[in-house]
Amino acid sequence: MANYIHVPDGAPEVPKLDVTVDEHDYRAGALKLVKTLRPHWKPSEVKMKFFTDGITNKLIGCYVGGSMQEVVLVRVYGNKTELFVDRENEVKSFRVLQAHRCAPRLYCTFNNGLCYEFLQGVALEPEHIRSPAIFRNIARQLAKYHAIHAHNGWVPQSDLWLRMSKYFSLVPTHFEDPEMDQRLNSEVPSSACLRDEMIWLQQSLSKLGSPVVLCHNDLLCKNIIYNQKEDVSLPKSLHLLHRAIATDWRCSVCPARTPPGPVTTSRVSFCRPTLLSNEMSNSLTTNMLGTITKPLTLGITSMSLQV
């Protein structure tokens, strides 16, 4: 199996609650979850904050009191997202990262979502990531992911191209609505064009020899939390899979609007901690950074590499 995520022995079990949260009327379902997770909270005093940055999922923060000091995050899966997100793998990912102190605590799962710990801080913007002090912290945190070894000496392999092919099978070829169909045909490249580009990417990127490690794969700015102690956290991990290490580097640099081009001092400064903070430094030298960061020059074209 190309992406075998192994949960360490002794990792806490995650309870599964038989609760379904209505994404359009979430309060009743969220209160059922809170009643189990925080039985000392009075339902009438529970406040809820709806976070709007998510693209496919709904995220609600539940808390009591005047400040959000102890918050239970309720994530409700988006409609049909199970077609392209492995929910079992997501729970395993949380448990693996939690065992390595790289993720918030996962409180429970429920029929259409999960509940986990809220991390204090602010979601970053592209201008923040360009700050050397911040991007070095991001790189050090990312290095902890990349240093998590596969189980029992298993040699990890990336199934990126297989997964992308699966996504292509989900892309609609037409819509019944005439306006939507017209937009699809005029604004979206044809399936044949996209497949040709994917083949070109596969042929180009597979030659680079970029090491395959456990990657975050979803390093959008809003998925990086920064607090006043100048620490960063990467709380969102539903795409945790084995990928070429340069995949995470590309995902980190492109949201900061670093233009495609040759390897620069800032790019080397970002990539270096993810090499030197773990055992890969034994086999990868500084001279190889130029080769490993080559996928970054394809960042605008290879947007789908983050999935």
mmCIF file of C-alpha atoms in Angstrom:
data_model
loop_
_atom_site.group_PDB
_atom_site.id
_atom_site.type_symbol
_atom_site.label_atom_id
_atom_site.label_comp_id
_atom_site.label_asym_id
_atom_site.label_seq_id
_atom_site.Cartn_x
_atom_site.Cartn_y
_atom_site.Cartn_z
ATOM 1 C CA MET A 1 0.000 0.000 0.000
ATOM 2 C CA ALA A 2 1.614 3.245 -1.146
ATOM 3 C CA ASN A 3 0.530 5.426 1.776
ATOM 4 C CA TYR A 4 0.432 3.258 4.850
ATOM 5 C CA ILE A 5 -0.113 5.507 7.882
ATOM 6 C CA HIS A 6 0.769 3.548 11.026
ATOM 7 C CA VAL A 7 -0.658 4.637 14.371
ATOM 8 C CA PRO A 8 1.976 4.064 17.097
ATOM 9 C CA ASP A 9 1.256 1.465 19.756
ATOM 10 C CA GLY A 10 -0.184 3.048 22.872
ATOM 11 C CA ALA A 11 -1.747 5.983 21.056
ATOM 12 C CA PRO A 12 -5.051 6.951 22.748
ATOM 13 C CA GLU A 13 -8.190 5.600 21.127
ATOM 14 C CA VAL A 14 -10.569 8.139 19.655
ATOM 15 C CA PRO A 15 -14.255 7.709 20.599
ATOM 16 C CA LYS A 16 -16.846 7.656 17.832
ATOM 17 C CA LEU A 17 -20.111 9.396 18.754
ATOM 18 C CA ASP A 18 -23.373 8.550 17.003
ATOM 19 C CA VAL A 19 -24.226 12.175 16.269
ATOM 20 C CA THR A 20 -24.963 13.860 12.949
ATOM 21 C CA VAL A 21 -24.570 17.629 12.718
ATOM 22 C CA ASP A 22 -26.721 19.490 10.223
ATOM 23 C CA GLU A 23 -24.375 21.867 8.377
ATOM 24 C CA HIS A 24 -27.214 24.377 7.912
ATOM 25 C CA ASP A 25 -28.525 24.180 11.499
ATOM 26 C CA TYR A 26 -25.514 23.048 13.469
ATOM 27 C CA ARG A 27 -26.254 24.193 17.014
ATOM 28 C CA ALA A 28 -28.402 21.237 18.127
ATOM 29 C CA GLY A 29 -25.902 18.652 16.901
ATOM 30 C CA ALA A 30 -22.926 20.571 18.270
ATOM 31 C CA LEU A 31 -24.573 20.752 21.685
ATOM 32 C CA LYS A 32 -24.951 16.964 21.718
ATOM 33 C CA LEU A 33 -21.217 16.641 21.125
ATOM 34 C CA VAL A 34 -20.354 19.233 23.765
ATOM 35 C CA LYS A 35 -22.595 17.479 26.292
ATOM 36 C CA THR A 36 -20.359 14.403 26.012
ATOM 37 C CA LEU A 37 -17.014 16.183 25.721
ATOM 38 C CA ARG A 38 -17.673 18.923 28.294
ATOM 39 C CA PRO A 39 -20.445 17.600 30.582
ATOM 40 C CA HIS A 40 -19.817 20.404 33.122
ATOM 41 C CA TRP A 41 -20.805 23.072 30.585
ATOM 42 C CA LYS A 42 -24.387 24.314 30.799
ATOM 43 C CA PRO A 43 -26.016 24.072 27.333
ATOM 44 C CA SER A 44 -27.632 27.485 27.765
ATOM 45 C CA GLU A 45 -24.206 29.077 28.295
ATOM 46 C CA VAL A 46 -22.445 27.497 25.323
ATOM 47 C CA LYS A 47 -21.470 30.052 22.706
ATOM 48 C CA MET A 48 -20.550 29.206 19.140
ATOM 49 C CA LYS A 49 -18.346 30.966 16.631
ATOM 50 C CA PHE A 50 -18.568 30.057 12.971
ATOM 51 C CA PHE A 51 -15.232 30.174 11.146
ATOM 52 C CA THR A 52 -15.557 31.161 7.502
ATOM 53 C CA ASP A 53 -12.134 30.375 6.016
ATOM 54 C CA GLY A 54 -12.914 26.751 5.128
ATOM 55 C CA ILE A 55 -13.585 25.818 1.505
ATOM 56 C CA THR A 56 -15.343 22.457 1.811
ATOM 57 C CA ASN A 57 -15.867 21.907 5.551
ATOM 58 C CA LYS A 58 -17.790 23.842 8.178
ATOM 59 C CA LEU A 59 -15.870 24.759 11.353
ATOM 60 C CA ILE A 60 -17.563 25.826 14.588
ATOM 61 C CA GLY A 61 -15.860 26.824 17.831
ATOM 62 C CA CYS A 62 -17.814 25.996 20.998
ATOM 63 C CA TYR A 63 -16.924 27.689 24.298
ATOM 64 C CA VAL A 64 -18.307 29.223 27.494
ATOM 65 C CA GLY A 65 -17.472 32.512 29.191
ATOM 66 C CA GLY A 66 -16.392 35.828 27.769
ATOM 67 C CA SER A 67 -13.206 34.682 26.039
ATOM 68 C CA MET A 68 -12.261 31.752 23.855
ATOM 69 C CA GLN A 69 -9.843 30.130 26.297
ATOM 70 C CA GLU A 70 -11.156 26.566 26.229
ATOM 71 C CA VAL A 71 -12.671 25.878 22.837
ATOM 72 C CA VAL A 72 -13.929 22.664 21.267
ATOM 73 C CA LEU A 73 -13.694 22.818 17.499
ATOM 74 C CA VAL A 74 -16.421 20.975 15.599
ATOM 75 C CA ARG A 75 -15.573 20.283 11.964
ATOM 76 C CA VAL A 76 -18.508 19.203 9.792
ATOM 77 C CA TYR A 77 -17.499 17.501 6.569
ATOM 78 C CA GLY A 78 -18.648 19.093 3.341
ATOM 79 C CA ASN A 79 -21.158 17.361 1.095
ATOM 80 C CA LYS A 80 -19.573 14.449 -0.858
ATOM 81 C CA THR A 81 -16.044 15.336 0.265
ATOM 82 C CA GLU A 82 -15.593 11.658 1.129
ATOM 83 C CA LEU A 83 -15.207 11.078 -2.621
ATOM 84 C CA PHE A 84 -11.759 12.670 -2.565
ATOM 85 C CA VAL A 85 -10.760 12.728 1.128
ATOM 86 C CA ASP A 86 -9.992 9.474 2.952
ATOM 87 C CA ARG A 87 -11.686 10.109 6.307
ATOM 88 C CA GLU A 88 -10.184 7.004 7.938
ATOM 89 C CA ASN A 89 -6.732 8.214 6.934
ATOM 90 C CA GLU A 90 -7.541 11.643 8.357
ATOM 91 C CA VAL A 91 -8.226 10.195 11.807
ATOM 92 C CA LYS A 92 -5.050 8.097 11.623
ATOM 93 C CA SER A 93 -3.126 11.219 10.633
ATOM 94 C CA PHE A 94 -4.378 13.102 13.680
ATOM 95 C CA ARG A 95 -3.373 10.239 15.958
ATOM 96 C CA VAL A 96 0.080 9.866 14.401
ATOM 97 C CA LEU A 97 0.825 13.573 14.645
ATOM 98 C CA GLN A 98 -0.569 13.803 18.154
ATOM 99 C CA ALA A 99 1.744 10.960 19.228
ATOM 100 C CA HIS A 100 4.662 13.024 17.888
ATOM 101 C CA ARG A 101 3.364 16.263 19.454
ATOM 102 C CA CYS A 102 2.732 17.831 16.076
ATOM 103 C CA ALA A 103 -1.048 18.245 16.190
ATOM 104 C CA PRO A 104 -3.884 19.371 18.446
ATOM 105 C CA ARG A 105 -5.740 16.774 20.503
ATOM 106 C CA LEU A 106 -8.466 14.880 18.689
ATOM 107 C CA TYR A 107 -11.420 14.581 21.068
ATOM 108 C CA CYS A 108 -13.777 12.418 19.027
ATOM 109 C CA THR A 109 -15.239 11.652 15.650
ATOM 110 C CA PHE A 110 -18.938 11.664 14.799
ATOM 111 C CA ASN A 111 -21.030 10.585 11.835
ATOM 112 C CA ASN A 112 -20.097 13.498 9.594
ATOM 113 C CA GLY A 113 -17.121 15.136 11.220
ATOM 114 C CA LEU A 114 -14.737 15.341 14.136
ATOM 115 C CA CYS A 115 -13.952 17.442 17.212
ATOM 116 C CA TYR A 116 -10.487 18.627 18.187
ATOM 117 C CA GLU A 117 -8.518 21.112 20.249
ATOM 118 C CA PHE A 118 -8.463 24.806 19.388
ATOM 119 C CA LEU A 119 -4.988 26.326 19.093
ATOM 120 C CA GLN A 120 -4.655 29.934 20.168
ATOM 121 C CA GLY A 121 -3.171 32.294 17.608
ATOM 122 C CA VAL A 122 -3.908 33.926 14.279
ATOM 123 C CA ALA A 123 -4.098 32.431 10.815
ATOM 124 C CA LEU A 124 -1.293 33.758 8.640
ATOM 125 C CA GLU A 125 -1.462 35.851 5.488
ATOM 126 C CA PRO A 126 1.048 35.708 2.592
ATOM 127 C CA GLU A 127 2.912 38.787 3.860
ATOM 128 C CA HIS A 128 3.567 37.028 7.188
ATOM 129 C CA ILE A 129 5.146 34.011 5.516
ATOM 130 C CA ARG A 130 7.677 36.222 3.776
ATOM 131 C CA SER A 131 9.093 37.183 7.197
ATOM 132 C CA PRO A 132 12.345 35.206 7.800
ATOM 133 C CA ALA A 133 11.559 34.758 11.504
ATOM 134 C CA ILE A 134 8.173 33.209 10.710
ATOM 135 C CA PHE A 135 9.088 31.082 7.693
ATOM 136 C CA ARG A 136 12.010 29.567 9.604
ATOM 137 C CA ASN A 137 9.595 28.547 12.370
ATOM 138 C CA ILE A 138 7.282 27.045 9.756
ATOM 139 C CA ALA A 139 10.207 25.103 8.291
ATOM 140 C CA ARG A 140 11.238 23.744 11.687
ATOM 141 C CA GLN A 141 7.689 22.610 12.417
ATOM 142 C CA LEU A 142 7.459 21.034 8.982
ATOM 143 C CA ALA A 143 10.728 19.197 9.592
ATOM 144 C CA LYS A 144 9.039 17.360 12.479
ATOM 145 C CA TYR A 145 6.505 15.948 10.005
ATOM 146 C CA HIS A 146 9.194 14.939 7.531
ATOM 147 C CA ALA A 147 11.206 13.202 10.261
ATOM 148 C CA ILE A 148 8.381 10.797 11.206
ATOM 149 C CA HIS A 149 9.667 7.469 9.973
ATOM 150 C CA ALA A 150 7.624 4.817 8.225
ATOM 151 C CA HIS A 151 6.722 1.740 10.267
ATOM 152 C CA ASN A 152 9.116 -1.234 10.499
ATOM 153 C CA GLY A 153 11.493 0.034 7.849
ATOM 154 C CA TRP A 154 8.799 0.273 5.183
ATOM 155 C CA VAL A 155 10.008 2.341 2.242
ATOM 156 C CA PRO A 156 7.316 4.960 1.549
ATOM 157 C CA GLN A 157 6.135 5.636 -1.973
ATOM 158 C CA SER A 158 4.012 8.460 -3.326
ATOM 159 C CA ASP A 159 0.688 7.691 -5.000
ATOM 160 C CA LEU A 160 0.286 11.283 -6.181
ATOM 161 C CA TRP A 161 -0.297 10.470 -9.840
ATOM 162 C CA LEU A 162 -2.712 7.638 -9.072
ATOM 163 C CA ARG A 163 -4.680 9.949 -6.795
ATOM 164 C CA MET A 164 -4.743 12.724 -9.384
ATOM 165 C CA SER A 165 -6.077 10.258 -11.939
ATOM 166 C CA LYS A 166 -8.837 9.379 -9.490
ATOM 167 C CA TYR A 167 -9.707 13.070 -9.150
ATOM 168 C CA PHE A 168 -9.988 13.348 -12.923
ATOM 169 C CA SER A 169 -12.662 10.664 -12.841
ATOM 170 C CA LEU A 170 -14.740 12.926 -10.561
ATOM 171 C CA VAL A 171 -14.579 15.972 -12.818
ATOM 172 C CA PRO A 172 -17.917 16.587 -14.581
ATOM 173 C CA THR A 173 -17.919 16.790 -18.370
ATOM 174 C CA HIS A 174 -21.149 18.803 -18.557
ATOM 175 C CA PHE A 175 -23.910 20.364 -16.452
ATOM 176 C CA GLU A 176 -27.671 20.363 -17.004
ATOM 177 C CA ASP A 177 -27.763 24.047 -16.125
ATOM 178 C CA PRO A 178 -26.948 25.907 -19.394
ATOM 179 C CA GLU A 179 -25.121 28.760 -17.657
ATOM 180 C CA MET A 180 -22.925 26.405 -15.631
ATOM 181 C CA ASP A 181 -22.245 24.295 -18.714
ATOM 182 C CA GLN A 182 -21.226 27.380 -20.692
ATOM 183 C CA ARG A 183 -18.806 28.439 -17.947
ATOM 184 C CA LEU A 184 -17.334 24.930 -17.781
ATOM 185 C CA ASN A 185 -16.657 24.914 -21.506
ATOM 186 C CA SER A 186 -15.342 28.470 -21.725
ATOM 187 C CA GLU A 187 -13.371 28.858 -18.496
ATOM 188 C CA VAL A 188 -12.036 25.381 -17.690
ATOM 189 C CA PRO A 189 -9.437 23.614 -19.857
ATOM 190 C CA SER A 190 -10.656 20.435 -21.490
ATOM 191 C CA SER A 191 -10.128 17.089 -19.809
ATOM 192 C CA ALA A 192 -7.663 16.105 -22.547
ATOM 193 C CA CYS A 193 -5.652 19.290 -21.984
ATOM 194 C CA LEU A 194 -5.506 18.721 -18.228
ATOM 195 C CA ARG A 195 -4.478 15.103 -18.645
ATOM 196 C CA ASP A 196 -1.702 16.101 -21.035
ATOM 197 C CA GLU A 197 -0.438 18.586 -18.481
ATOM 198 C CA MET A 198 -0.560 15.969 -15.732
ATOM 199 C CA ILE A 199 1.485 13.574 -17.873
ATOM 200 C CA TRP A 200 3.999 16.351 -18.534
ATOM 201 C CA LEU A 201 4.226 17.100 -14.818
ATOM 202 C CA GLN A 202 4.697 13.434 -13.981
ATOM 203 C CA GLN A 203 7.457 13.050 -16.540
ATOM 204 C CA SER A 204 9.206 16.237 -15.413
ATOM 205 C CA LEU A 205 8.904 15.917 -11.642
ATOM 206 C CA SER A 206 9.565 12.177 -11.356
ATOM 207 C CA LYS A 207 13.124 12.695 -12.605
ATOM 208 C CA LEU A 208 14.139 14.958 -9.726
ATOM 209 C CA GLY A 209 14.784 12.266 -7.133
ATOM 210 C CA SER A 210 13.093 14.261 -4.384
ATOM 211 C CA PRO A 211 12.921 12.093 -1.220
ATOM 212 C CA VAL A 212 9.496 10.730 -0.233
ATOM 213 C CA VAL A 213 8.551 11.656 3.331
ATOM 214 C CA LEU A 214 5.410 12.197 5.396
ATOM 215 C CA CYS A 215 4.049 15.522 4.111
ATOM 216 C CA HIS A 216 1.407 17.921 5.376
ATOM 217 C CA ASN A 217 0.219 18.576 1.790
ATOM 218 C CA ASP A 218 -2.112 21.473 2.669
ATOM 219 C CA LEU A 219 0.114 24.387 3.685
ATOM 220 C CA LEU A 220 -2.176 27.218 2.722
ATOM 221 C CA CYS A 221 -1.556 30.377 4.722
ATOM 222 C CA LYS A 222 -4.818 30.053 6.640
ATOM 223 C CA ASN A 223 -3.800 26.556 7.779
ATOM 224 C CA ILE A 224 -0.791 27.915 9.673
ATOM 225 C CA ILE A 225 -1.435 29.319 13.162
ATOM 226 C CA TYR A 226 0.972 31.831 14.707
ATOM 227 C CA ASN A 227 0.881 32.908 18.354
ATOM 228 C CA GLN A 228 2.514 35.656 20.379
ATOM 229 C CA LYS A 229 5.262 33.301 21.580
ATOM 230 C CA GLU A 230 6.470 33.263 17.959
ATOM 231 C CA ASP A 231 5.571 29.610 17.610
ATOM 232 C CA VAL A 232 3.681 28.198 14.654
ATOM 233 C CA SER A 233 1.298 25.263 14.491
ATOM 234 C CA LEU A 234 -0.009 23.318 11.516
ATOM 235 C CA PRO A 235 -3.353 22.133 12.907
ATOM 236 C CA LYS A 236 -4.996 20.958 9.697
ATOM 237 C CA SER A 237 -3.752 17.551 8.583
ATOM 238 C CA LEU A 238 -6.464 15.821 6.593
ATOM 239 C CA HIS A 239 -4.128 15.442 3.588
ATOM 240 C CA LEU A 240 -1.238 13.830 5.519
ATOM 241 C CA LEU A 241 0.332 11.424 3.021
ATOM 242 C CA HIS A 242 3.733 10.304 1.834
ATOM 243 C CA ARG A 243 4.879 12.671 -0.895
ATOM 244 C CA ALA A 244 8.074 14.071 -2.374
ATOM 245 C CA ILE A 245 9.488 16.505 0.175
ATOM 246 C CA ALA A 246 9.479 19.264 -2.451
ATOM 247 C CA THR A 247 5.653 19.072 -2.488
ATOM 248 C CA ASP A 248 5.478 20.685 0.953
ATOM 249 C CA TRP A 249 8.126 23.211 -0.007
ATOM 250 C CA ARG A 250 6.154 24.238 -3.081
ATOM 251 C CA CYS A 251 2.940 24.534 -1.069
ATOM 252 C CA SER A 252 4.738 26.804 1.410
ATOM 253 C CA VAL A 253 6.490 29.092 -1.055
ATOM 254 C CA CYS A 254 3.705 29.627 -3.615
ATOM 255 C CA PRO A 255 1.079 30.998 -1.164
ATOM 256 C CA ALA A 256 3.683 33.591 -0.167
ATOM 257 C CA ARG A 257 3.626 34.691 -3.834
ATOM 258 C CA THR A 258 7.292 33.948 -4.340
ATOM 259 C CA PRO A 259 7.635 34.128 -8.138
ATOM 260 C CA PRO A 260 8.719 31.062 -10.107
ATOM 261 C CA GLY A 261 12.383 31.112 -10.934
ATOM 262 C CA PRO A 262 15.812 29.940 -9.841
ATOM 263 C CA VAL A 263 16.693 28.865 -6.324
ATOM 264 C CA THR A 264 17.084 31.979 -4.165
ATOM 265 C CA THR A 265 18.651 32.610 -0.770
ATOM 266 C CA SER A 266 15.202 32.803 0.873
ATOM 267 C CA ARG A 267 14.148 29.480 -0.634
ATOM 268 C CA VAL A 268 17.332 27.780 0.527
ATOM 269 C CA SER A 269 16.854 29.325 3.994
ATOM 270 C CA PHE A 270 13.357 27.857 4.143
ATOM 271 C CA CYS A 271 14.307 24.389 2.875
ATOM 272 C CA ARG A 272 17.491 23.946 4.907
ATOM 273 C CA PRO A 273 15.830 23.311 8.332
ATOM 274 C CA THR A 274 13.653 20.559 6.870
ATOM 275 C CA LEU A 275 16.850 18.786 5.823
ATOM 276 C CA LEU A 276 19.176 19.532 8.702
ATOM 277 C CA SER A 277 16.632 19.041 11.509
ATOM 278 C CA ASN A 278 16.322 15.314 10.845
ATOM 279 C CA GLU A 279 18.291 12.316 9.664
ATOM 280 C CA MET A 280 17.964 13.175 5.995
ATOM 281 C CA SER A 281 20.999 15.396 6.456
ATOM 282 C CA ASN A 282 23.082 12.215 6.353
ATOM 283 C CA SER A 283 22.191 11.539 2.737
ATOM 284 C CA LEU A 284 21.303 14.991 1.384
ATOM 285 C CA THR A 285 23.870 17.747 1.142
ATOM 286 C CA THR A 286 23.525 21.446 0.548
ATOM 287 C CA ASN A 287 24.562 20.916 -3.066
ATOM 288 C CA MET A 288 21.361 18.924 -3.659
ATOM 289 C CA LEU A 289 19.070 21.790 -2.655
ATOM 290 C CA GLY A 290 19.085 23.098 -6.210
ATOM 291 C CA THR A 291 17.716 19.813 -7.519
ATOM 292 C CA ILE A 292 15.178 19.227 -4.757
ATOM 293 C CA THR A 293 13.653 22.710 -5.052
ATOM 294 C CA LYS A 294 13.160 22.489 -8.830
ATOM 295 C CA PRO A 295 9.424 21.647 -8.462
ATOM 296 C CA LEU A 296 9.005 25.136 -6.980
ATOM 297 C CA THR A 297 9.728 26.620 -10.399
ATOM 298 C CA LEU A 298 6.598 24.833 -11.632
ATOM 299 C CA GLY A 299 4.474 26.195 -8.814
ATOM 300 C CA ILE A 300 1.925 28.102 -10.895
ATOM 301 C CA THR A 301 1.326 25.159 -13.217
ATOM 302 C CA SER A 302 1.370 22.421 -10.592
ATOM 303 C CA MET A 303 -1.272 23.816 -8.257
ATOM 304 C CA SER A 304 -2.803 20.349 -7.797
ATOM 305 C CA LEU A 305 0.383 18.974 -6.230
ATOM 306 C CA GLN A 306 -0.912 19.942 -2.806
ATOM 307 C CA VAL A 307 -3.663 17.297 -2.850
#
